[in-house]
Short mmCIF file of C-alpha atoms and ligand atoms in Angstrom, two decimals:
data_model
loop_
_atom_site.label_atom_id
_atom_site.label_comp_id
_atom_site.label_asym_id
_atom_site.label_seq_id
_atom_site.Cartn_x
_atom_site.Cartn_y
_atom_site.Cartn_z
CA MET A 1 -0.08 -0.16 0.15
CA LYS A 2 2.95 2.49 0.92
CA ARG A 3 4.61 2.00 -2.40
CA ALA A 4 1.30 2.35 -3.79
CA ALA A 5 1.02 5.57 -2.37
CA ALA A 6 4.68 6.55 -3.16
CA ILE A 7 4.17 5.63 -6.90
CA LEU A 8 0.89 7.79 -6.94
CA GLY A 9 2.29 10.91 -5.45
CA ILE A 10 0.01 10.46 -2.36
CA GLY A 11 2.83 9.69 -0.10
CA THR A 12 3.31 7.22 2.33
CA GLU A 13 2.63 9.55 5.22
CA HIS A 14 -0.80 9.40 3.98
CA VAL A 15 -1.20 5.68 4.45
CA TYR A 16 -2.67 4.67 7.73
CA GLU A 17 -2.50 1.33 8.96
CA VAL A 18 -5.10 -0.48 11.08
CA ASP A 19 -3.31 -2.80 14.10
CA PRO A 20 -4.37 -6.45 13.35
CA ASP A 21 -5.71 -8.65 16.17
CA GLU A 22 -3.45 -11.67 17.61
CA SER A 23 -4.73 -13.65 14.71
CA GLY A 24 -3.59 -11.12 12.21
CA ARG A 25 -6.98 -10.12 11.10
CA VAL A 26 -8.18 -6.57 10.99
CA SER A 27 -11.74 -6.00 12.75
CA ALA A 28 -14.61 -3.68 11.03
CA GLU A 29 -14.38 -1.94 14.54
CA LYS A 30 -10.78 -0.96 14.23
CA MET A 31 -11.07 -0.01 10.78
CA GLU A 32 -14.03 2.53 11.37
CA GLU A 33 -12.13 3.90 14.31
CA LYS A 34 -9.26 4.59 12.11
CA ILE A 35 -11.32 6.27 9.58
CA LEU A 36 -13.07 8.56 12.10
CA TYR A 37 -9.36 9.33 13.18
CA CYS A 38 -8.40 10.31 9.83
CA HIS A 39 -11.56 12.50 9.68
CA GLU A 40 -10.61 14.48 12.74
CA LEU A 41 -7.29 15.21 11.25
CA GLY A 42 -9.22 16.51 8.77
CA PHE A 43 -8.52 14.04 5.55
CA SER A 44 -10.54 12.31 3.34
CA VAL A 45 -10.37 8.60 3.13
CA PHE A 46 -11.44 7.54 -0.39
CA PHE A 47 -9.34 3.96 -0.25
CA VAL A 48 -9.40 0.78 2.35
CA GLY A 49 -7.28 -1.72 1.29
CA ILE A 50 -7.98 -5.32 2.89
CA THR A 51 -6.52 -8.87 2.67
CA ALA A 52 -7.95 -12.13 1.87
CA GLY A 53 -5.17 -14.15 2.68
CA THR A 54 -2.10 -12.17 4.69
CA THR A 55 1.50 -13.20 3.22
CA VAL A 56 2.60 -14.77 6.81
CA PHE A 57 -0.18 -15.81 8.51
CA GLY A 58 -2.44 -16.74 5.97
CA ALA A 59 -5.11 -14.30 7.68
CA PHE A 60 -8.62 -13.34 6.00
CA ASP A 61 -10.04 -9.79 7.18
CA PRO A 62 -13.71 -9.97 7.62
CA ILE A 63 -14.75 -8.50 3.96
CA GLU A 64 -18.46 -8.50 4.85
CA ASP A 65 -18.36 -6.46 7.79
CA ILE A 66 -15.42 -3.96 6.51
CA ALA A 67 -17.65 -3.68 3.44
CA VAL A 68 -20.52 -2.10 5.49
CA VAL A 69 -18.18 0.16 7.21
CA CYS A 70 -16.65 1.29 3.47
CA ARG A 71 -20.16 1.72 2.12
CA LYS A 72 -21.09 4.12 5.24
CA TYR A 73 -18.20 6.59 4.53
CA ASN A 74 -18.58 5.89 0.63
CA ILE A 75 -14.78 4.57 0.68
CA TRP A 76 -13.09 2.28 -2.01
CA LEU A 77 -12.73 -1.57 -1.01
CA HIS A 78 -9.90 -3.42 -2.74
CA VAL A 79 -9.50 -6.76 -1.24
CA ASP A 80 -5.70 -8.05 -1.69
CA GLY A 81 -6.65 -11.92 -2.43
CA ALA A 82 -3.24 -12.47 -4.29
CA TRP A 83 -2.66 -15.20 -1.70
CA GLY A 84 -5.60 -16.22 -0.73
CA GLY A 85 -8.34 -15.57 -3.66
CA SER A 86 -7.95 -18.99 -4.35
CA ALA A 87 -10.38 -20.29 -1.58
CA LEU A 88 -13.04 -19.07 -3.16
CA LEU A 89 -12.44 -22.03 -5.87
CA SER A 90 -13.64 -24.53 -3.26
CA PRO A 91 -16.71 -24.91 -1.75
CA LYS A 92 -15.12 -25.55 1.23
CA THR A 93 -13.26 -22.56 1.96
CA LYS A 94 -14.80 -19.78 -0.03
CA HIS A 95 -16.71 -18.68 3.07
CA LEU A 96 -13.31 -17.44 4.14
CA LEU A 97 -14.00 -14.39 1.67
CA GLN A 98 -17.84 -13.90 2.73
CA GLY A 99 -18.65 -10.62 1.69
CA ILE A 100 -16.15 -10.19 -1.79
CA ASP A 101 -19.05 -9.50 -3.96
CA LYS A 102 -19.12 -6.10 -1.75
CA ALA A 103 -15.98 -4.99 -2.89
CA ASP A 104 -14.84 -2.63 -5.43
CA SER A 105 -11.61 -4.35 -6.71
CA PHE A 106 -9.92 -7.43 -5.99
CA THR A 107 -6.53 -8.90 -6.86
CA TRP A 108 -5.55 -12.60 -6.90
CA ASN A 109 -2.51 -14.12 -8.09
CA PRO A 110 -3.30 -17.75 -9.59
CA HIS A 111 0.81 -17.78 -9.52
CA LYS A 112 0.85 -18.35 -6.15
CA LEU A 113 -1.48 -21.38 -5.45
CA MET A 114 -3.02 -22.36 -8.49
CA SER A 115 0.43 -23.73 -9.80
CA VAL A 116 0.18 -21.48 -12.94
CA HIS A 117 3.85 -20.10 -13.96
CA LEU A 118 4.57 -17.10 -12.85
CA GLN A 119 3.01 -14.41 -13.50
CA CYS A 120 -0.38 -14.86 -13.67
CA SER A 121 -1.88 -11.84 -11.31
CA ALA A 122 -5.82 -10.57 -12.17
CA ILE A 123 -7.84 -7.78 -10.84
CA LEU A 124 -11.10 -7.57 -11.21
CA ILE A 125 -13.30 -4.59 -11.04
CA ARG A 126 -16.64 -3.67 -10.15
CA HIS A 127 -17.08 -0.72 -12.37
CA SER A 128 -16.48 -1.75 -15.74
CA ASN A 129 -15.32 0.93 -17.62
CA ILE A 130 -13.52 2.60 -15.04
CA LEU A 131 -9.98 1.23 -16.12
CA MET A 132 -10.54 3.00 -19.72
CA GLN A 133 -11.89 6.27 -18.28
CA ALA A 134 -8.55 6.56 -15.81
CA ASN A 135 -6.14 5.26 -18.29
CA GLN A 136 -7.00 5.53 -21.73
CA MET A 137 -4.89 7.93 -23.74
CA LEU A 138 -6.13 6.71 -27.35
CA ALA A 139 -2.36 6.48 -28.45
CA GLY A 140 -3.66 6.08 -32.28
CA TYR A 141 -0.64 4.43 -33.38
CA LEU A 142 -1.21 1.58 -31.11
CA PHE A 143 -4.59 0.89 -30.70
CA GLN A 144 -5.97 1.78 -34.56
CA PRO A 145 -9.59 2.02 -34.09
CA ASP A 146 -10.28 0.79 -38.21
CA LYS A 147 -9.03 -2.64 -37.18
CA HIS A 148 -11.30 -5.46 -38.80
CA TYR A 149 -12.33 -6.79 -35.53
CA GLU A 150 -14.30 -5.22 -32.37
CA THR A 151 -11.47 -2.99 -30.80
CA SER A 152 -12.56 -3.06 -27.06
CA LEU A 153 -10.13 -6.18 -27.16
CA ASP A 154 -7.51 -4.42 -27.22
CA THR A 155 -6.85 -4.25 -23.68
CA GLY A 156 -3.24 -2.22 -23.92
CA ASP A 157 -4.97 1.22 -23.48
CA LYS A 158 -6.64 0.87 -20.00
CA THR A 159 -3.79 -0.65 -18.24
CA ILE A 160 -0.56 1.35 -17.27
CA GLN A 161 1.57 -1.12 -18.69
CA CYS A 162 0.64 -1.80 -22.26
CA GLY A 163 2.37 -4.81 -23.82
CA ARG A 164 2.29 -7.83 -21.75
CA HIS A 165 2.25 -11.51 -22.05
CA ILE A 166 -1.13 -13.00 -21.91
CA ASP A 167 -0.41 -14.61 -18.82
CA ILE A 168 -4.05 -15.11 -18.55
CA PHE A 169 -4.04 -17.72 -21.06
CA LYS A 170 -1.86 -20.23 -18.69
CA LEU A 171 -4.97 -19.94 -15.84
CA TRP A 172 -7.25 -20.30 -18.63
CA LEU A 173 -5.60 -23.29 -20.10
CA GLY A 174 -5.27 -25.21 -16.33
CA TRP A 175 -8.48 -24.34 -15.58
CA LYS A 176 -10.26 -26.05 -18.85
CA ALA A 177 -7.60 -29.04 -18.44
CA ARG A 178 -8.93 -29.36 -14.71
CA GLY A 179 -12.17 -27.86 -14.65
CA HIS A 180 -14.05 -26.44 -11.52
CA GLN A 181 -14.21 -29.63 -9.39
CA GLY A 182 -10.34 -30.12 -10.22
CA TYR A 183 -9.26 -26.42 -8.79
CA ALA A 184 -11.80 -27.13 -6.09
CA GLU A 185 -9.66 -30.08 -5.28
CA HIS A 186 -6.06 -28.30 -5.86
CA VAL A 187 -7.05 -25.94 -3.22
CA GLU A 188 -8.61 -28.80 -0.42
CA THR A 189 -5.37 -31.01 -1.28
CA LEU A 190 -3.25 -28.17 0.08
CA LEU A 191 -5.36 -27.49 2.69
CA LYS A 192 -5.02 -31.39 3.71
CA LYS A 193 -1.18 -31.13 3.42
CA ALA A 194 -0.98 -27.87 5.74
CA ASN A 195 -3.17 -29.60 8.02
CA PHE A 196 -0.50 -32.42 7.95
CA PHE A 197 2.31 -30.45 8.66
CA TYR A 198 -0.02 -28.71 11.31
CA GLU A 199 0.00 -32.16 13.09
CA ILE A 200 3.37 -33.00 12.63
CA ILE A 201 4.72 -29.87 14.10
CA SER A 202 2.23 -30.26 17.08
CA LYS A 203 3.64 -33.71 17.68
CA ARG A 204 7.02 -32.62 17.53
CA GLU A 205 6.81 -30.47 20.89
CA PRO A 206 8.96 -29.27 22.44
CA PHE A 207 11.29 -28.81 19.39
CA PHE A 208 8.93 -27.25 17.26
CA ARG A 209 6.02 -24.74 18.52
CA MET A 210 3.61 -23.21 16.36
CA VAL A 211 3.02 -19.72 15.94
CA MET A 212 -0.66 -20.16 15.96
CA LYS A 213 -3.26 -22.62 14.36
CA PRO A 214 -2.88 -22.12 10.70
CA PRO A 215 -5.98 -19.66 9.41
CA PHE A 216 -5.40 -20.90 5.66
CA ILE A 217 -2.09 -22.87 4.39
CA ASN A 218 0.78 -20.93 6.03
CA VAL A 219 2.08 -23.01 8.91
CA CYS A 220 4.09 -20.44 10.81
CA PHE A 221 6.46 -22.37 13.79
CA TRP A 222 9.59 -21.90 15.35
CA TYR A 223 12.15 -24.56 16.00
CA VAL A 224 13.52 -24.57 19.63
CA PRO A 225 16.72 -26.45 20.10
CA PRO A 226 17.51 -28.11 23.01
CA SER A 227 19.57 -25.67 24.36
CA LEU A 228 16.55 -22.99 24.93
CA GLN A 229 14.05 -25.54 26.43
CA ASN A 230 14.86 -24.87 30.11
CA ILE A 231 14.63 -21.03 29.66
CA ASP A 232 11.21 -19.15 30.82
CA GLN A 233 9.48 -18.59 27.31
CA THR A 234 8.08 -15.14 28.53
CA SER A 235 11.38 -14.15 29.24
CA LEU A 236 13.50 -11.78 27.39
CA GLU A 237 16.59 -13.93 27.23
CA TYR A 238 14.30 -16.39 25.56
CA LYS A 239 12.71 -14.18 22.88
CA GLU A 240 16.57 -13.09 21.97
CA ARG A 241 17.81 -16.15 21.70
CA LEU A 242 15.12 -17.70 20.27
CA ASP A 243 15.10 -14.61 17.18
CA LYS A 244 18.40 -15.98 16.16
CA ILE A 245 17.65 -19.77 15.67
CA ALA A 246 15.66 -19.61 12.50
CA PRO A 247 18.36 -17.12 10.54
CA ARG A 248 21.03 -19.60 11.57
CA ILE A 249 18.97 -22.96 10.32
CA LYS A 250 18.05 -20.96 7.06
CA GLU A 251 21.75 -20.06 7.19
CA ARG A 252 22.87 -23.91 7.16
CA MET A 253 20.05 -24.76 4.71
CA MET A 254 21.21 -22.57 2.02
CA THR A 255 24.89 -23.39 2.91
CA ASN A 256 24.10 -27.25 2.72
CA GLY A 257 22.01 -26.56 -0.43
CA THR A 258 19.13 -28.79 1.21
CA MET A 259 16.04 -26.67 1.34
CA MET A 260 14.52 -23.05 1.22
CA VAL A 261 12.16 -22.32 3.92
CA GLY A 262 11.53 -18.50 4.71
CA TYR A 263 11.65 -16.76 7.86
CA GLN A 264 10.29 -13.77 9.64
CA ARG A 265 9.33 -11.58 12.89
CA LEU A 266 6.17 -10.41 13.13
CA ASP A 267 4.10 -8.34 15.47
CA HIS A 268 5.87 -9.37 19.13
CA HIS A 269 7.12 -12.67 17.77
CA PRO A 270 10.84 -13.54 17.49
CA ASN A 271 11.79 -14.79 14.06
CA PHE A 272 9.61 -18.03 13.09
CA PHE A 273 9.38 -20.28 9.93
CA ARG A 274 6.72 -20.04 7.78
CA ALA A 275 6.36 -22.79 5.71
CA ILE A 276 3.78 -22.60 2.96
CA ILE A 277 2.55 -25.67 0.68
CA SER A 278 1.11 -23.95 -2.25
CA ASN A 279 1.87 -26.89 -4.42
CA PRO A 280 -0.13 -30.02 -4.27
CA ALA A 281 3.23 -32.13 -5.22
CA THR A 282 4.47 -30.44 -2.00
CA THR A 283 7.52 -29.10 -2.89
CA ILE A 284 7.53 -25.66 -1.02
CA GLN A 285 7.49 -22.72 -3.18
CA CYS A 286 8.35 -18.97 -2.55
CA GLY A 287 9.52 -16.29 -4.74
CA ARG A 288 9.72 -15.04 -8.02
CA HIS A 289 11.26 -15.66 -11.61
CA ILE A 290 14.89 -14.71 -11.75
CA ASP A 291 14.34 -12.74 -15.05
CA ILE A 292 17.97 -11.28 -15.00
CA PHE A 293 19.43 -14.59 -15.03
CA LYS A 294 18.26 -15.13 -18.37
CA LEU A 295 19.98 -12.13 -19.80
CA TRP A 296 23.10 -12.90 -17.85
CA LEU A 297 23.12 -16.30 -19.26
CA GLY A 298 23.16 -15.06 -22.84
CA TRP A 299 25.44 -12.38 -22.44
CA LYS A 300 27.95 -14.82 -20.50
CA ALA A 301 27.44 -17.20 -23.81
CA ARG A 302 27.82 -14.41 -26.55
CA GLY A 303 30.07 -11.87 -24.47
CA HIS A 304 30.45 -8.37 -25.44
CA GLN A 305 31.47 -9.16 -28.91
CA GLY A 306 28.57 -11.61 -29.56
CA TYR A 307 25.86 -8.82 -28.45
CA ALA A 308 27.49 -6.19 -30.40
CA GLU A 309 26.99 -8.21 -33.69
CA HIS A 310 23.52 -9.24 -32.37
CA VAL A 311 22.60 -5.43 -32.65
CA GLU A 312 24.78 -5.00 -35.77
CA THR A 313 23.40 -8.08 -37.48
CA LEU A 314 19.76 -6.32 -36.88
CA LEU A 315 20.85 -3.20 -38.54
CA LYS A 316 22.05 -5.23 -41.55
CA LYS A 317 18.87 -6.95 -41.64
CA ALA A 318 17.09 -3.69 -41.47
CA ASN A 319 19.13 -2.17 -44.16
CA PHE A 320 18.37 -5.15 -46.31
CA PHE A 321 14.51 -4.61 -45.98
CA TYR A 322 14.84 -0.84 -46.62
CA GLU A 323 16.90 -1.56 -49.82
CA ILE A 324 14.54 -4.29 -50.75
CA ILE A 325 11.35 -1.99 -50.18
CA SER A 326 13.28 0.80 -52.15
CA LYS A 327 13.57 -1.30 -55.24
CA ARG A 328 10.00 -2.25 -55.26
CA GLU A 329 8.49 0.99 -56.02
CA PRO A 330 6.28 2.36 -56.71
CA PHE A 331 4.20 -0.66 -54.97
CA PHE A 332 6.17 -0.07 -51.65
CA ARG A 333 7.24 3.51 -50.61
CA MET A 334 9.29 3.92 -47.57
CA VAL A 335 7.99 6.70 -44.72
CA MET A 336 11.81 7.81 -44.20
CA LYS A 337 15.08 5.88 -44.21
CA PRO A 338 15.12 3.91 -40.98
CA PRO A 339 16.97 6.00 -38.33
CA PHE A 340 17.60 2.33 -36.63
CA ILE A 341 15.65 -0.76 -37.08
CA ASN A 342 12.03 0.20 -37.74
CA VAL A 343 11.32 -0.06 -41.41
CA CYS A 344 8.30 2.03 -42.18
CA PHE A 345 6.54 1.88 -45.37
CA TRP A 346 3.78 2.11 -47.61
CA TYR A 347 2.16 -0.32 -50.06
CA ILE A 348 0.72 1.08 -52.69
CA PRO A 349 -1.67 -1.12 -55.06
CA PRO A 350 -2.27 -0.45 -58.75
CA SER A 351 -5.72 1.44 -58.17
CA LEU A 352 -3.51 4.28 -56.35
CA GLN A 353 -0.58 4.56 -58.47
CA ASN A 354 -2.04 7.42 -60.87
CA ILE A 355 -3.50 9.58 -58.17
CA ASP A 356 -1.63 12.74 -57.02
CA GLN A 357 0.11 11.84 -53.85
CA THR A 358 -0.44 15.04 -52.31
CA SER A 359 -3.87 15.27 -52.97
CA LEU A 360 -6.50 14.29 -49.97
CA GLU A 361 -8.10 11.58 -52.08
CA TYR A 362 -4.98 9.74 -52.46
CA LYS A 363 -4.40 10.19 -48.46
CA GLU A 364 -7.66 8.83 -47.66
CA ARG A 365 -7.71 6.17 -49.79
CA LEU A 366 -3.81 4.97 -48.89
CA ASP A 367 -4.92 5.29 -45.31
CA LYS A 368 -7.33 2.51 -45.46
CA ILE A 369 -4.92 0.21 -47.47
CA ALA A 370 -2.51 -1.23 -44.41
CA PRO A 371 -5.68 -2.19 -42.24
CA ARG A 372 -7.02 -4.03 -45.44
CA ILE A 373 -4.20 -5.92 -45.91
CA LYS A 374 -3.80 -6.44 -41.76
CA GLU A 375 -7.18 -8.01 -42.14
CA ARG A 376 -6.15 -10.04 -44.86
CA MET A 377 -2.68 -11.17 -43.36
CA MET A 378 -4.69 -12.55 -39.70
CA THR A 379 -7.66 -14.00 -41.77
CA ASN A 380 -5.13 -16.01 -43.65
CA GLY A 381 -3.03 -16.72 -40.87
CA THR A 382 0.24 -16.24 -42.61
CA MET A 383 2.14 -13.07 -40.69
CA MET A 384 1.64 -10.38 -38.47
CA VAL A 385 2.89 -6.92 -39.16
CA GLY A 386 1.73 -3.59 -37.25
CA TYR A 387 0.63 -0.54 -39.11
CA GLN A 388 -0.44 3.03 -37.67
CA ARG A 389 -1.22 6.49 -38.57
CA LEU A 390 1.52 8.77 -37.09
CA ASP A 391 1.78 12.76 -37.58
CA HIS A 392 0.15 13.54 -41.01
CA HIS A 393 1.26 10.21 -42.97
CA PRO A 394 -1.90 7.86 -43.54
CA ASN A 395 -1.49 4.44 -42.32
CA PHE A 396 1.70 2.70 -42.67
CA PHE A 397 3.22 -0.67 -41.80
CA ARG A 398 6.28 -0.76 -39.25
CA ALA A 399 8.27 -3.69 -39.57
CA ILE A 400 10.65 -4.29 -37.11
CA ILE A 401 13.59 -6.74 -37.51
CA SER A 402 14.39 -7.84 -33.76
CA ASN A 403 15.06 -11.09 -34.73
CA PRO A 404 19.17 -11.55 -35.84
CA ALA A 405 17.43 -15.59 -37.30
CA THR A 406 15.08 -13.36 -39.79
CA THR A 407 16.75 -14.53 -43.15
CA LYS A 408 16.97 -12.16 -46.10
CA ASP A 409 14.58 -14.64 -47.90
CA ASP A 410 12.03 -13.90 -45.09
CA ILE A 411 11.94 -10.56 -45.82
CA ILE A 412 11.65 -10.71 -49.33
CA ALA A 413 8.57 -13.49 -48.68
CA MET A 414 7.11 -10.66 -46.18
CA ILE A 415 7.06 -8.26 -49.02
CA ASP A 416 6.13 -10.43 -51.69
CA GLU A 417 3.34 -11.28 -49.32
CA ILE A 418 2.09 -7.67 -49.06
CA HIS A 419 1.81 -7.17 -52.51
CA GLU A 420 0.13 -10.75 -53.06
CA LEU A 421 -2.59 -9.66 -50.51
CA GLY A 422 -2.96 -5.84 -51.28
CA HIS A 423 -2.78 -5.63 -55.22
CA ASP A 424 -6.33 -5.66 -55.83
CA LEU A 425 -7.18 -3.02 -53.37
C1 LIG B 501 -1.31 -10.87 0.33
C2 LIG B 501 -0.03 -10.26 -0.88
N1 LIG B 501 -0.35 -9.82 -1.96
C3 LIG B 501 0.35 -9.39 -2.87
C4 LIG B 501 1.44 -9.94 -3.04
C5 LIG B 501 2.30 -9.58 -3.94
O1 LIG B 501 2.23 -10.63 -4.99
P1 LIG B 501 3.36 -10.47 -6.37
O2 LIG B 501 4.49 -9.61 -6.44
O3 LIG B 501 3.47 -11.79 -6.85
O4 LIG B 501 2.31 -9.88 -7.42
C6 LIG B 501 1.98 -10.50 -2.10
C7 LIG B 501 3.36 -11.69 -2.03
O5 LIG B 501 3.94 -12.55 -1.45
C8 LIG B 501 0.98 -11.18 -1.09
O6 LIG B 501 1.68 -12.31 -0.36
#
């Protein structure tokens, strides 16, 4: 929340935290008290963020009750279900999110619990057009309104980020493959495994001690070595010494390379382990893609020289593209000599070739050519080349050679295909 406030320019000092109870839940009463406190300070409260499945304990805030408070003060209610939102998928656990239908927005990360590969995050918003209203900038060079299909399907203009993975496809595939029932069983399997974990830990006292009975699938526990077992558990000495145990064990885990289990302090609790069974095959998973590793590997493998050659190859190919286009006049015409590797050009069908290029008629007719050819490309499934208007230029193609494996034959084939698709227009 604080980071979001910083990014939005609201300022972290304008984020007010509400203390949770022992089980990690924020009550509606505490929430209302904090709202009134902010009002007394002269602030208007416009956003409340609560959690369905907190990161450490897996606690679920009481959505239904907090929604009543938010309605009363006309406050947007956001529920972070990144972790626990998947509980909705099982009839046995969906009660944990009772009242979710009253939230204004809800986030859910299927990459956390549903075994969907990183990353796959969903945001569901009650107000259907609000993202468009907030973010749309109508960048005509990216979101051409004259496409042959329903352009409301182009979602890039309603998000802050523009191009993105179609991460949702992974979820869709998994859901299709396993069905509602399969997904419900997935969640229930995780719960069963977490419960088994909890039982085992409880049986291993006094060496292991639970921080609390897991509200969901987060199993939070201490390992208490024999050297600490005769010390009074309420003493400062005990807390201080226990606090050092998990980091030391984690250090040994990492040095031995046996496994990884996270640990942290929370509230008044000294460092404890938090094991999460988020994989029904019972490996313990945490963290995210180390994307930089892919770059590092590539750079190591090819070296500075290899990377320099990569860029130079792209330039050579773009230059070849440019030369071919120039030789194919009058059917092809460059918008300009490429300053880098973007090759921007028009295809001019025979029907336009005897019209004055400075006339309005020419511009208007040329503007329609690229969209029609693109439509045919997509319908035939042969290739994809983007087009757009820019400044006073009617729609033109923008081909980018970003793959050094592109051959001269590929480039020629691309140009021939455009000619084939467009010569009768
Ligand atoms: C409750 C909750 N919300 C949000 C996040 C952020 O997740 P991500 O960065 O994977 O989207 C986490 C991560 O652990 C989380 O536990």
